[in-house]
Amino acid sequence: MDSQTQTDGARLDSETQTNSTVTTTSQTQTNPPSPLPSDDMVIEAPTTLVPYTFPAHKLKRRQLESGKTPLVLVACGSFSPITFLHLRMFEMASDFVRFNTDFEVCGGYLSPVSDAYKKAGLAPGHHRVEMCARAVAPSPWLMVDPFETVNCNADGEPEYVPTAKVLRHFDYEINTRMGGIEGTDGKMRKAKIALLAGADLVMSMGEPGLWSPVDLDVILGQYGAFIVERSGTDIDEALASLRQYEDNIWVISQVIQNDISSTKVRLFLKKDLSVRYLIPDPVVEYIEEHRLFQGPRDETNKGKAPDGKNDQQPQPSSSAAQPTKG
């Protein structure tokens, strides 16, 4: 998957979001509403570059189908820029869940990576958050969470957030702070949080030393993943090395092949070629307005990735051995 804060222009409806505000000064949180237990999860308030509010304005707070487990899909990545393939993956996953599982999709989130990732071609976080926000604006269930892009260290510098920590963040916000999702019987139920990614993710997880075994247990063991097949990827070979997690991994066939990638879009833009109908029109307009991806003078973060993450897979753990690829 080519997967790819809340600063200027991230238009999330704060009036309909939850009250789980984190501030940079006191690092305190508001009192959670009667939380469901979530594996005794305790998460400290992060230090953020700007005040942060978890977006829940499109989250389905009450299930419509009885006997099903509420599901929230999370896609981590660069989104530099977001493409139609990113959006299609959510729709493919929703269809797959509806016809092949006992889950009910209650929400979908894009989580753009931190600027600390420092991949060549990575636009600043506030631009990527805004492009994603514009892309999902017409969707009734997709949202953008700027959590990764606003995290910072004690010196106020952007801080990298591993995928396992991102999934714990969603689990905490939805199941602990918000109390889960209300079932058709009126009882609150814990939502399943699952990663949504392309087959490149599974391939990378089979590479020795790239992912921390502890983080793999969290991502695939505790949460699980929905993987969209990608042409040219041997998904069966990749899954063979992750057999212990096979009951928590769902593979989605891509009936209509789509190989649009952010890398290809950036290349088109640098060559002054049209990218219309490869990415949403509002994203095209935003790129033109801010002159992003225009070549060596564009606002990009250059440098080697700290952990091997690329446009097509969520980030491995920072605790994993450092890979050679950038």
Coordinates of C-alpha atoms in Angstrom, one line a residue:
M1 CA 0.0 0.0 0.0
D2 CA 1.2 3.5 -0.8
S3 CA -0.1 4.5 2.6
Q4 CA 0.6 6.9 3.7
T5 CA -0.8 18.7 13.5
Q6 CA -3.8 19.5 13.4
T7 CA -2.1 22.8 12.3
D8 CA -3.2 25.4 9.9
G9 CA -6.0 24.2 7.6
A10 CA -6.8 20.8 9.1
R11 CA -10.6 21.2 9.0
L12 CA -11.9 18.7 11.5
D13 CA -15.2 19.5 13.1
S14 CA -14.1 20.1 16.7
E15 CA -17.7 20.6 17.9
T16 CA -18.5 17.0 17.1
Q17 CA -15.3 15.5 18.3
T18 CA -14.8 13.9 21.7
N19 CA -13.5 15.8 24.7
S20 CA -10.2 13.9 24.9
T21 CA -8.1 17.0 24.6
V22 CA -4.3 16.9 25.3
T23 CA -2.5 20.2 25.9
T24 CA 1.2 20.9 25.5
T25 CA 1.6 22.8 28.8
S26 CA 0.0 20.8 31.5
Q27 CA -0.2 17.4 29.6
T28 CA -3.4 16.7 31.4
Q29 CA -6.5 14.9 30.1
T30 CA -10.2 15.4 30.8
N31 CA -12.0 12.7 32.9
P32 CA -13.0 9.8 30.7
P33 CA -16.6 8.7 30.6
S34 CA -17.2 5.3 32.3
P35 CA -14.5 3.5 30.3
L36 CA -14.6 -0.2 29.3
P37 CA -11.6 -2.1 30.4
S38 CA -9.0 -2.4 27.6
D39 CA -6.5 -4.9 28.7
D40 CA -5.6 -2.7 31.7
M41 CA -4.3 -0.1 29.2
V42 CA -2.6 2.9 30.7
I43 CA -1.4 5.6 28.3
E44 CA 0.4 8.7 29.4
A45 CA -0.6 12.0 27.8
P46 CA 1.8 12.7 25.0
T47 CA 3.7 15.9 24.5
T48 CA 2.3 17.6 21.4
L49 CA 3.3 20.5 19.1
V50 CA -0.2 21.9 19.3
P51 CA -3.4 21.2 21.3
Y52 CA -4.7 17.8 20.2
T53 CA -8.3 16.5 20.0
F54 CA -9.1 13.0 18.9
P55 CA -11.4 13.2 15.8
A56 CA -14.6 11.2 16.2
H57 CA -17.1 13.3 14.2
K58 CA -17.8 10.5 11.7
L59 CA -17.3 7.5 14.1
K60 CA -20.5 5.4 14.3
R61 CA -21.2 5.4 18.0
R62 CA -24.1 2.9 17.9
Q63 CA -24.1 -0.3 15.9
L64 CA -26.8 -1.0 13.3
E65 CA -26.4 -4.8 13.2
S66 CA -26.9 -7.2 16.1
G67 CA -24.5 -10.0 16.8
K68 CA -21.5 -8.3 15.2
T69 CA -18.3 -6.9 16.6
P70 CA -17.6 -3.2 16.0
L71 CA -14.5 -2.6 13.9
V72 CA -12.3 0.5 13.3
L73 CA -9.8 0.4 10.5
V74 CA -6.6 2.4 10.7
A75 CA -4.2 3.1 7.9
C76 CA -0.7 4.4 8.8
G77 CA 1.6 5.9 6.2
S78 CA 3.2 8.9 4.5
F79 CA 0.3 10.1 2.4
S80 CA 2.6 12.4 0.5
P81 CA 0.3 12.9 -1.2
I82 CA -2.8 10.8 -0.6
T83 CA -4.1 9.0 -3.7
F84 CA -7.3 7.3 -4.9
L85 CA -5.8 4.0 -4.0
H86 CA -5.6 4.9 -0.4
L87 CA -9.3 5.7 -0.4
R88 CA -10.2 2.7 -2.4
M89 CA -8.5 0.4 0.1
F90 CA -10.9 1.5 2.7
E91 CA -13.9 0.9 0.5
M92 CA -12.6 -2.6 -0.5
A93 CA -12.0 -3.4 3.1
S94 CA -15.6 -2.3 4.0
D95 CA -17.1 -4.5 1.3
F96 CA -14.9 -7.4 2.4
V97 CA -15.9 -7.0 6.1
R98 CA -19.6 -6.8 5.2
F99 CA -19.7 -10.0 3.2
N100 CA -17.0 -12.2 4.8
T101 CA -16.8 -11.4 8.5
D102 CA -18.7 -11.0 11.7
F103 CA -17.6 -7.4 12.1
E104 CA -19.4 -4.1 11.5
V105 CA -17.2 -1.2 10.3
C106 CA -17.8 1.8 12.6
G107 CA -15.1 4.1 11.3
G108 CA -11.9 4.5 9.3
Y109 CA -8.8 6.6 10.0
L110 CA -5.8 7.8 8.1
S111 CA -2.8 8.4 10.3
P112 CA -0.1 10.4 8.5
V113 CA 3.4 9.7 9.8
S114 CA 5.5 12.1 11.9
D115 CA 7.9 14.6 10.2
A116 CA 10.6 12.8 12.3
Y117 CA 10.3 10.0 9.7
K118 CA 12.4 12.1 7.4
K119 CA 11.8 10.3 4.2
A120 CA 12.8 12.1 1.0
G121 CA 9.6 13.5 -0.6
L122 CA 7.8 13.7 2.7
A123 CA 5.8 17.0 2.8
P124 CA 5.4 18.7 6.2
G125 CA 2.9 17.1 8.4
H126 CA 0.4 19.9 8.4
H127 CA 0.2 19.8 4.6
R128 CA -0.3 16.0 4.6
V129 CA -3.0 16.2 7.2
E130 CA -4.8 18.9 5.2
M131 CA -4.5 17.0 2.0
C132 CA -6.0 13.9 3.6
A133 CA -8.7 16.0 5.3
R134 CA -9.8 17.4 1.9
A135 CA -9.7 13.9 0.3
V136 CA -12.0 12.3 2.9
A137 CA -14.3 15.3 3.2
P138 CA -17.0 13.7 1.1
S139 CA -16.8 10.4 2.9
P140 CA -19.4 9.6 5.6
W141 CA -17.0 7.4 7.6
L142 CA -13.4 8.3 6.9
M143 CA -11.4 10.6 9.1
V144 CA -7.8 11.9 9.5
D145 CA -6.1 11.7 12.9
P146 CA -3.1 14.1 13.2
F147 CA -1.8 12.3 16.3
E148 CA 1.5 11.1 14.8
T149 CA 2.2 14.5 13.2
V150 CA 1.8 16.5 16.4
N151 CA 3.8 14.3 18.8
C152 CA 7.0 15.8 19.9
N153 CA 9.9 15.2 22.3
A154 CA 10.8 17.3 25.4
D155 CA 12.7 19.7 23.1
G156 CA 9.6 20.4 21.0
E157 CA 10.9 18.4 18.0
P158 CA 8.7 16.0 16.0
E159 CA 8.8 12.5 17.5
Y160 CA 8.4 9.3 15.6
V161 CA 5.5 7.1 16.6
P162 CA 5.7 3.3 16.0
T163 CA 2.7 1.5 14.5
A164 CA 2.1 -0.5 17.6
K165 CA 1.8 2.7 19.7
V166 CA -0.5 4.2 17.1
L167 CA -2.9 1.3 17.4
R168 CA -2.8 1.5 21.2
H169 CA -3.6 5.2 20.9
F170 CA -6.8 4.4 18.9
D171 CA -7.7 1.6 21.3
Y172 CA -7.3 4.0 24.2
E173 CA -9.3 6.8 22.7
I174 CA -12.2 4.7 21.5
N175 CA -12.4 1.9 24.0
T176 CA -11.2 3.5 27.2
R177 CA -11.9 7.2 27.0
M178 CA -15.1 7.0 24.9
G179 CA -16.3 3.7 26.5
G180 CA -16.4 1.7 23.2
I181 CA -19.3 1.4 20.7
E182 CA -23.0 1.0 21.8
G183 CA -24.5 -2.3 20.6
T184 CA -28.1 -2.7 19.3
D185 CA -29.0 -3.9 22.8
G186 CA -27.8 -0.7 24.4
K187 CA -24.7 -2.3 25.9
M188 CA -21.2 -0.8 25.3
R189 CA -18.9 -3.0 23.4
K190 CA -15.1 -2.8 22.9
A191 CA -14.3 -2.0 19.2
K192 CA -11.7 -4.1 17.4
I193 CA -8.9 -1.8 16.2
A194 CA -7.2 -3.2 13.1
L195 CA -4.5 -2.1 10.7
L196 CA -5.4 -1.6 7.0
A197 CA -2.4 -1.9 4.6
G198 CA -1.2 -3.3 1.4
A199 CA 0.6 -6.6 0.8
D200 CA 4.0 -4.8 1.1
L201 CA 3.3 -4.7 4.8
V202 CA 3.2 -8.4 5.1
M203 CA 6.4 -8.8 3.0
S204 CA 8.2 -6.3 5.2
M205 CA 7.2 -8.1 8.4
G206 CA 8.8 -11.3 7.1
E207 CA 12.2 -9.5 6.8
P208 CA 14.5 -10.4 9.7
G209 CA 15.3 -7.5 12.0
L210 CA 13.0 -4.9 10.4
W211 CA 10.1 -5.2 12.8
S212 CA 10.4 -5.7 16.5
P213 CA 8.9 -9.1 17.6
V214 CA 7.2 -7.4 20.5
D215 CA 5.6 -4.9 18.2
L216 CA 4.5 -7.6 15.8
D217 CA 2.7 -9.3 18.7
V218 CA 0.9 -6.1 19.4
I219 CA 0.0 -5.3 15.8
L220 CA -0.9 -8.7 14.5
G221 CA -1.6 -10.6 17.7
Q222 CA -3.5 -8.1 19.8
Y223 CA -5.1 -6.0 17.0
G224 CA -4.9 -7.7 13.6
A225 CA -4.6 -6.5 10.0
F226 CA -6.6 -6.3 6.8
I227 CA -4.3 -6.6 3.9
V228 CA -5.1 -5.6 0.3
E229 CA -3.3 -7.8 -2.3
R230 CA -1.0 -6.0 -4.6
S231 CA 0.0 -7.2 -8.1
G232 CA 3.5 -8.7 -8.1
T233 CA 3.4 -9.6 -4.5
D234 CA 3.5 -13.3 -3.3
I235 CA 1.1 -13.0 -0.4
D236 CA 1.1 -16.7 0.4
E237 CA 4.9 -16.7 0.8
A238 CA 4.7 -13.6 3.0
L239 CA 2.0 -15.1 5.2
A240 CA 4.0 -18.4 5.7
S241 CA 6.4 -16.6 8.0
L242 CA 3.5 -15.1 10.0
R243 CA 1.5 -18.3 10.5
Q244 CA 1.1 -17.7 14.2
Y245 CA -1.0 -14.7 13.4
E246 CA -3.0 -16.1 10.5
D247 CA -6.3 -16.1 12.4
N248 CA -5.9 -12.3 12.9
I249 CA -5.0 -11.4 9.3
W250 CA -7.6 -11.0 6.6
V251 CA -6.5 -10.8 2.9
I252 CA -8.6 -8.7 0.5
S253 CA -8.4 -9.4 -3.2
Q254 CA -7.9 -6.4 -5.4
V255 CA -10.4 -7.2 -8.2
I256 CA -9.5 -4.1 -10.2
Q257 CA -5.8 -3.6 -10.2
N258 CA -4.6 -0.2 -9.2
D259 CA -0.9 0.7 -8.9
I260 CA -1.1 4.4 -8.3
S261 CA 1.5 5.4 -5.7
S262 CA 2.5 8.6 -4.1
T263 CA 6.0 8.1 -5.4
K264 CA 4.7 8.1 -9.0
V265 CA 2.5 11.1 -8.3
R266 CA 5.5 13.1 -7.0
L267 CA 7.5 12.1 -10.0
F268 CA 4.8 13.4 -12.3
L269 CA 4.6 16.7 -10.4
K270 CA 8.4 17.2 -10.5
K271 CA 8.2 16.7 -14.3
D272 CA 5.3 19.2 -14.5
L273 CA 2.9 16.5 -15.7
S274 CA -0.8 16.4 -14.8
V275 CA -1.9 14.3 -11.9
R276 CA -5.6 14.9 -12.3
Y277 CA -7.7 11.7 -11.9
L278 CA -4.8 10.1 -10.1
I279 CA -5.5 12.0 -6.8
P280 CA -8.7 13.8 -5.7
D281 CA -9.2 17.3 -7.2
P282 CA -9.2 19.1 -3.9
V283 CA -5.7 17.6 -3.3
V284 CA -4.5 18.7 -6.7
E285 CA -5.7 22.2 -6.0
Y286 CA -4.0 22.2 -2.6
I287 CA -0.7 21.0 -4.1
E288 CA -0.9 23.7 -6.7
E289 CA -1.8 26.4 -4.2
H290 CA 1.2 25.5 -1.9
R291 CA 3.6 24.5 -4.7
L292 CA 4.3 21.1 -3.1
F293 CA 6.5 18.5 -4.8
Q294 CA 7.8 20.9 -7.3
G295 CA 11.4 19.7 -7.3
P296 CA 14.5 20.5 -5.1
R297 CA 12.9 23.7 -3.8
D298 CA 9.7 22.0 -2.4
E299 CA 9.0 21.7 1.3
T300 CA 10.2 18.2 1.8
N301 CA 12.1 16.4 4.6
K302 CA 15.1 14.7 3.2
G303 CA 17.2 12.0 4.9
K304 CA 17.2 8.3 5.5
A305 CA 14.1 6.7 7.1
P306 CA 14.8 5.6 10.7
D307 CA 13.3 2.2 10.3
G308 CA 12.7 1.3 6.6
K309 CA 9.2 2.7 6.2
N310 CA 8.2 3.6 2.7
D311 CA 5.1 4.9 1.0
Q312 CA 3.7 1.4 0.8
Q313 CA 3.7 0.1 4.3
P314 CA 3.0 1.3 7.9
Q315 CA 6.1 2.0 9.9
P316 CA 8.1 -0.7 11.7
S317 CA 8.9 -0.3 15.3
S318 CA 11.7 2.1 16.3
S319 CA 12.9 -0.6 18.6
A320 CA 13.7 -2.9 15.7
A321 CA 17.1 -3.3 14.2
Q322 CA 18.0 -0.5 11.8
P323 CA 17.5 -1.7 8.2
T324 CA 19.7 -0.6 5.3
K325 CA 17.0 0.6 3.0
G326 CA 15.9 4.2 3.2

